[in-house]
Short mmCIF file of C-alpha atoms in Angstrom, two decimals:
data_model
loop_
_atom_site.label_atom_id
_atom_site.label_comp_id
_atom_site.label_asym_id
_atom_site.label_seq_id
_atom_site.Cartn_x
_atom_site.Cartn_y
_atom_site.Cartn_z
CA ASP A 8 77.28 103.75 21.54
CA ALA A 9 74.09 103.17 23.53
CA ASP A 10 72.85 106.11 25.60
CA VAL A 11 71.81 103.80 28.46
CA THR A 12 74.18 100.91 29.04
CA GLN A 13 73.51 97.96 31.27
CA THR A 14 76.06 95.39 32.37
CA PRO A 15 76.13 92.46 32.28
CA ARG A 16 73.69 91.47 29.49
CA ASN A 17 73.23 88.02 30.95
CA ARG A 18 74.05 86.57 34.36
CA ILE A 19 73.54 83.19 35.92
CA THR A 20 74.06 82.95 39.65
CA LYS A 21 73.24 80.68 42.56
CA THR A 22 70.81 81.14 45.40
CA GLY A 23 72.31 83.17 48.22
CA LYS A 24 74.91 84.95 46.14
CA ARG A 25 75.26 88.72 46.09
CA ILE A 26 74.98 90.25 42.68
CA MET A 27 75.16 93.76 41.28
CA LEU A 28 73.68 95.03 38.05
CA GLU A 29 75.09 98.24 36.71
CA CYS A 30 73.66 101.03 34.63
CA SER A 31 75.36 104.04 33.14
CA GLN A 32 73.97 106.75 30.91
CA THR A 33 75.35 109.46 28.66
CA LYS A 34 72.07 111.33 28.21
CA GLY A 35 72.72 113.75 31.06
CA HIS A 36 69.40 112.84 32.67
CA ASP A 37 68.79 113.37 36.36
CA ARG A 38 66.25 110.60 36.83
CA MET A 39 67.05 106.91 36.74
CA TYR A 40 64.91 103.84 37.30
CA TRP A 41 65.18 100.09 37.75
CA TYR A 42 62.35 97.87 36.49
CA ARG A 43 61.99 94.13 36.33
CA GLN A 44 59.98 92.30 33.69
CA ASP A 45 58.43 88.90 34.19
CA PRO A 46 56.46 87.04 31.51
CA GLY A 47 52.80 88.00 31.72
CA LEU A 48 53.38 90.61 34.42
CA GLY A 49 54.72 93.52 32.44
CA LEU A 50 57.23 95.91 34.00
CA ARG A 51 57.31 96.63 37.70
CA LEU A 52 59.25 99.44 39.31
CA ILE A 53 61.90 98.41 41.83
CA TYR A 54 63.63 101.67 42.74
CA TYR A 55 63.96 105.13 41.27
CA SER A 56 66.20 108.11 41.82
CA PHE A 57 65.37 111.69 40.89
CA ASP A 58 68.89 112.93 41.63
CA VAL A 59 72.08 111.70 43.29
CA LYS A 60 70.76 112.31 46.80
CA ASP A 61 67.22 111.12 46.19
CA ILE A 62 66.44 107.38 46.25
CA ASN A 63 62.91 106.02 46.39
CA LYS A 64 61.38 102.59 46.67
CA GLY A 65 59.12 101.34 43.93
CA GLU A 66 56.38 98.77 44.16
CA ILE A 67 58.65 95.73 44.60
CA SER A 68 61.79 96.87 46.45
CA ASP A 69 62.03 94.02 48.97
CA GLY A 70 65.21 92.00 48.44
CA TYR A 71 66.86 94.76 46.41
CA SER A 72 69.03 97.77 47.15
CA VAL A 73 70.41 100.53 44.93
CA SER A 74 73.26 102.98 44.83
CA ARG A 75 73.40 106.22 42.85
CA GLN A 76 77.14 106.72 42.58
CA ALA A 77 76.92 109.71 40.26
CA GLN A 78 74.40 111.39 38.01
CA ALA A 79 75.32 108.91 35.29
CA LYS A 80 75.46 105.70 37.34
CA PHE A 81 72.76 103.74 39.11
CA SER A 82 73.39 100.19 40.30
CA LEU A 83 70.99 97.56 41.57
CA SER A 84 72.07 94.93 44.09
CA LEU A 85 70.56 91.66 45.17
CA GLU A 86 72.12 90.98 48.57
CA SER A 87 71.13 87.31 48.65
CA ALA A 88 69.65 86.18 45.37
CA ILE A 89 66.67 83.83 45.32
CA PRO A 90 65.12 81.96 42.36
CA ASN A 91 62.03 84.17 42.13
CA GLN A 92 64.31 87.09 41.32
CA THR A 93 64.95 85.44 37.97
CA ALA A 94 63.76 88.08 35.51
CA LEU A 95 64.74 90.59 32.85
CA TYR A 96 65.94 93.79 34.49
CA PHE A 97 65.82 97.18 32.84
CA CYS A 98 67.42 100.47 33.70
CA ALA A 99 65.77 103.61 32.36
CA THR A 100 66.35 107.34 32.48
CA SER A 101 64.30 110.47 32.03
CA ALA A 102 65.12 114.13 31.79
CA GLY A 103 63.36 115.20 34.97
CA ARG A 104 62.31 118.67 33.87
CA GLY A 105 59.24 118.46 36.07
CA THR A 106 56.94 119.18 33.16
CA GLY A 107 54.91 116.03 33.75
CA ASP A 108 55.46 114.70 30.24
CA GLU A 109 58.67 112.81 30.57
CA LYS A 110 59.42 109.81 28.45
CA LEU A 111 61.74 107.03 29.49
CA PHE A 112 64.83 105.82 27.69
CA PHE A 113 65.64 102.18 28.34
CA GLY A 114 68.79 100.13 28.36
CA SER A 115 68.94 96.78 26.59
CA GLY A 116 68.29 94.82 29.76
CA THR A 117 70.04 92.24 31.93
CA GLN A 118 68.67 88.71 31.90
CA LEU A 119 69.28 87.32 35.38
CA SER A 120 68.83 83.66 36.26
CA VAL A 121 69.06 82.54 39.87
CA LEU A 122 69.50 78.78 40.24
CA SER B 13 49.97 96.89 41.07
CA GLN B 14 49.80 97.92 37.41
CA GLN B 15 47.92 101.09 36.61
CA GLY B 16 47.27 100.33 32.95
CA GLU B 17 45.83 97.18 31.50
CA GLU B 18 46.13 96.45 27.79
CA ASP B 19 43.59 94.58 25.76
CA PRO B 20 43.86 92.21 23.98
CA GLN B 21 46.80 90.32 25.47
CA ALA B 22 47.70 89.06 22.00
CA LEU B 23 46.73 90.09 18.49
CA SER B 24 47.59 88.42 15.18
CA ILE B 25 46.90 90.15 11.87
CA GLN B 26 48.00 90.10 8.24
CA GLU B 27 50.40 92.60 6.78
CA GLY B 28 48.55 95.66 5.52
CA GLU B 29 45.74 95.41 8.06
CA ASN B 30 45.23 97.87 10.89
CA ALA B 31 45.97 96.90 14.49
CA THR B 32 44.13 98.38 17.45
CA MET B 33 45.20 97.95 21.05
CA ASN B 34 43.41 99.32 24.08
CA CYS B 35 44.55 100.44 27.50
CA SER B 36 42.44 101.06 30.58
CA TYR B 37 43.66 102.70 33.76
CA LYS B 38 42.28 103.42 37.21
CA THR B 39 43.38 106.77 38.60
CA SER B 40 43.83 110.30 37.28
CA ILE B 41 46.84 110.83 35.06
CA ASN B 42 49.00 113.63 33.70
CA ASN B 43 49.72 111.74 30.50
CA LEU B 44 49.61 108.34 28.91
CA GLN B 45 52.44 106.90 26.86
CA TRP B 46 52.83 103.96 24.53
CA TYR B 47 56.05 101.96 24.25
CA ARG B 48 57.16 99.18 21.98
CA GLN B 49 59.38 96.22 22.86
CA ASN B 50 60.96 93.94 20.32
CA SER B 51 61.53 90.47 21.70
CA GLY B 52 63.64 90.60 24.84
CA ARG B 53 64.99 94.07 24.17
CA GLY B 54 64.56 97.43 25.84
CA LEU B 55 61.37 99.42 25.45
CA VAL B 56 61.23 102.28 22.99
CA HIS B 57 58.96 105.27 23.42
CA LEU B 58 56.39 105.67 20.65
CA ILE B 59 54.02 108.47 21.55
CA LEU B 60 52.75 110.52 24.49
CA ILE B 61 49.30 112.01 24.89
CA ARG B 62 48.53 114.52 27.61
CA SER B 63 45.43 114.38 29.76
CA ASN B 64 43.97 117.46 28.02
CA GLU B 65 44.41 115.94 24.55
CA ARG B 66 41.96 113.61 22.86
CA GLU B 67 43.87 112.40 19.82
CA LYS B 68 47.42 112.41 18.57
CA HIS B 69 49.12 111.17 15.42
CA SER B 70 52.67 110.15 14.64
CA GLY B 71 53.31 108.57 11.25
CA ARG B 72 51.22 105.39 11.09
CA LEU B 73 50.31 105.67 14.77
CA ARG B 74 47.12 107.18 16.10
CA VAL B 75 46.44 107.42 19.81
CA THR B 76 43.19 108.43 21.44
CA LEU B 77 42.51 109.22 25.07
CA ASP B 78 39.15 109.28 26.82
CA THR B 79 39.71 110.48 30.38
CA SER B 80 36.03 110.05 31.27
CA LYS B 81 36.32 106.34 30.52
CA LYS B 82 39.93 106.14 31.69
CA SER B 83 40.94 104.46 28.47
CA SER B 84 43.25 104.89 25.51
CA SER B 85 43.70 103.17 22.19
CA LEU B 86 46.68 102.78 19.89
CA LEU B 87 45.99 102.26 16.20
CA ILE B 88 48.74 101.14 13.84
CA THR B 89 47.66 101.56 10.24
CA ALA B 90 48.90 99.53 7.28
CA SER B 91 50.85 97.19 9.52
CA ARG B 92 54.13 95.63 8.47
CA ALA B 93 55.90 92.47 9.59
CA ALA B 94 58.45 94.72 11.29
CA ASP B 95 55.68 96.01 13.59
CA THR B 96 55.67 92.62 15.32
CA ALA B 97 56.44 93.43 18.95
CA SER B 98 54.89 93.89 22.36
CA TYR B 99 53.17 97.21 23.00
CA PHE B 100 52.81 98.70 26.46
CA CYS B 101 50.84 101.62 27.77
CA ALA B 102 52.26 103.56 30.69
CA THR B 103 50.58 106.15 32.83
CA GLY B 104 52.14 108.97 34.75
CA GLY B 105 50.76 111.38 37.25
CA GLY B 106 51.09 113.09 40.57
CA SER B 107 53.82 115.25 42.05
CA ASN B 108 56.08 112.27 42.63
CA TYR B 109 56.08 111.57 38.94
CA LYS B 110 56.91 108.09 37.73
CA LEU B 111 55.50 105.80 35.06
CA THR B 112 53.49 102.67 35.72
CA PHE B 113 53.31 100.09 32.92
CA GLY B 114 50.62 97.66 31.88
CA LYS B 115 51.21 94.03 30.98
CA GLY B 116 51.36 94.63 27.26
CA THR B 117 49.79 93.43 24.02
CA LEU B 118 51.78 91.06 21.84
CA LEU B 119 51.20 92.00 18.21
CA THR B 120 52.12 89.55 15.48
CA VAL B 121 51.97 90.78 11.89
CA ASN B 122 52.08 87.91 9.41
CA PRO B 123 53.69 88.53 6.00
#
């Protein structure tokens, strides 16, 4: 079983719809992240959470919200989806030991298309 | 905005050749990491080099870091068709530690 699981793998939705992407992890990591990937733009950070009570905005948080339901679960919501939110979304985790040399573990991604 | 910028954007080589990718960044860092992404899939961590290190090896991978030039290079020796993927550098630093990724280099290794 994957250590970082994202659901769904693919989603097609319409403009204006609310949609939630879910991420769960079995790695026991404190830190969780949501990134989006667009062709030619690399990965951009949307939100990140260093523990259940700590939520932080990334560089492109507008139009998104998150919920850290438990250490193992971090969901991303689009309250009213728009076409330019069409992208590949990744959840990632890291151990959060504060040593400054953390590596990220990624899920397989959710391909979201907003029509 | 992205911290790291990879160069070249795309690289095509023959199997057995070496592949070199470069990454430049703008601000001070604690470490620099390289990740690999097979088409459309999640990124996989390859190697991490700390700011006080100059070179690091892992199997066929060799990473260098020049903090004075704010640049890093990833060398893959004796490339294989299975090395075909996108490669990203990511920089981390500061007390509010998080990684910032570049746009990636698409490496194609032809059999």
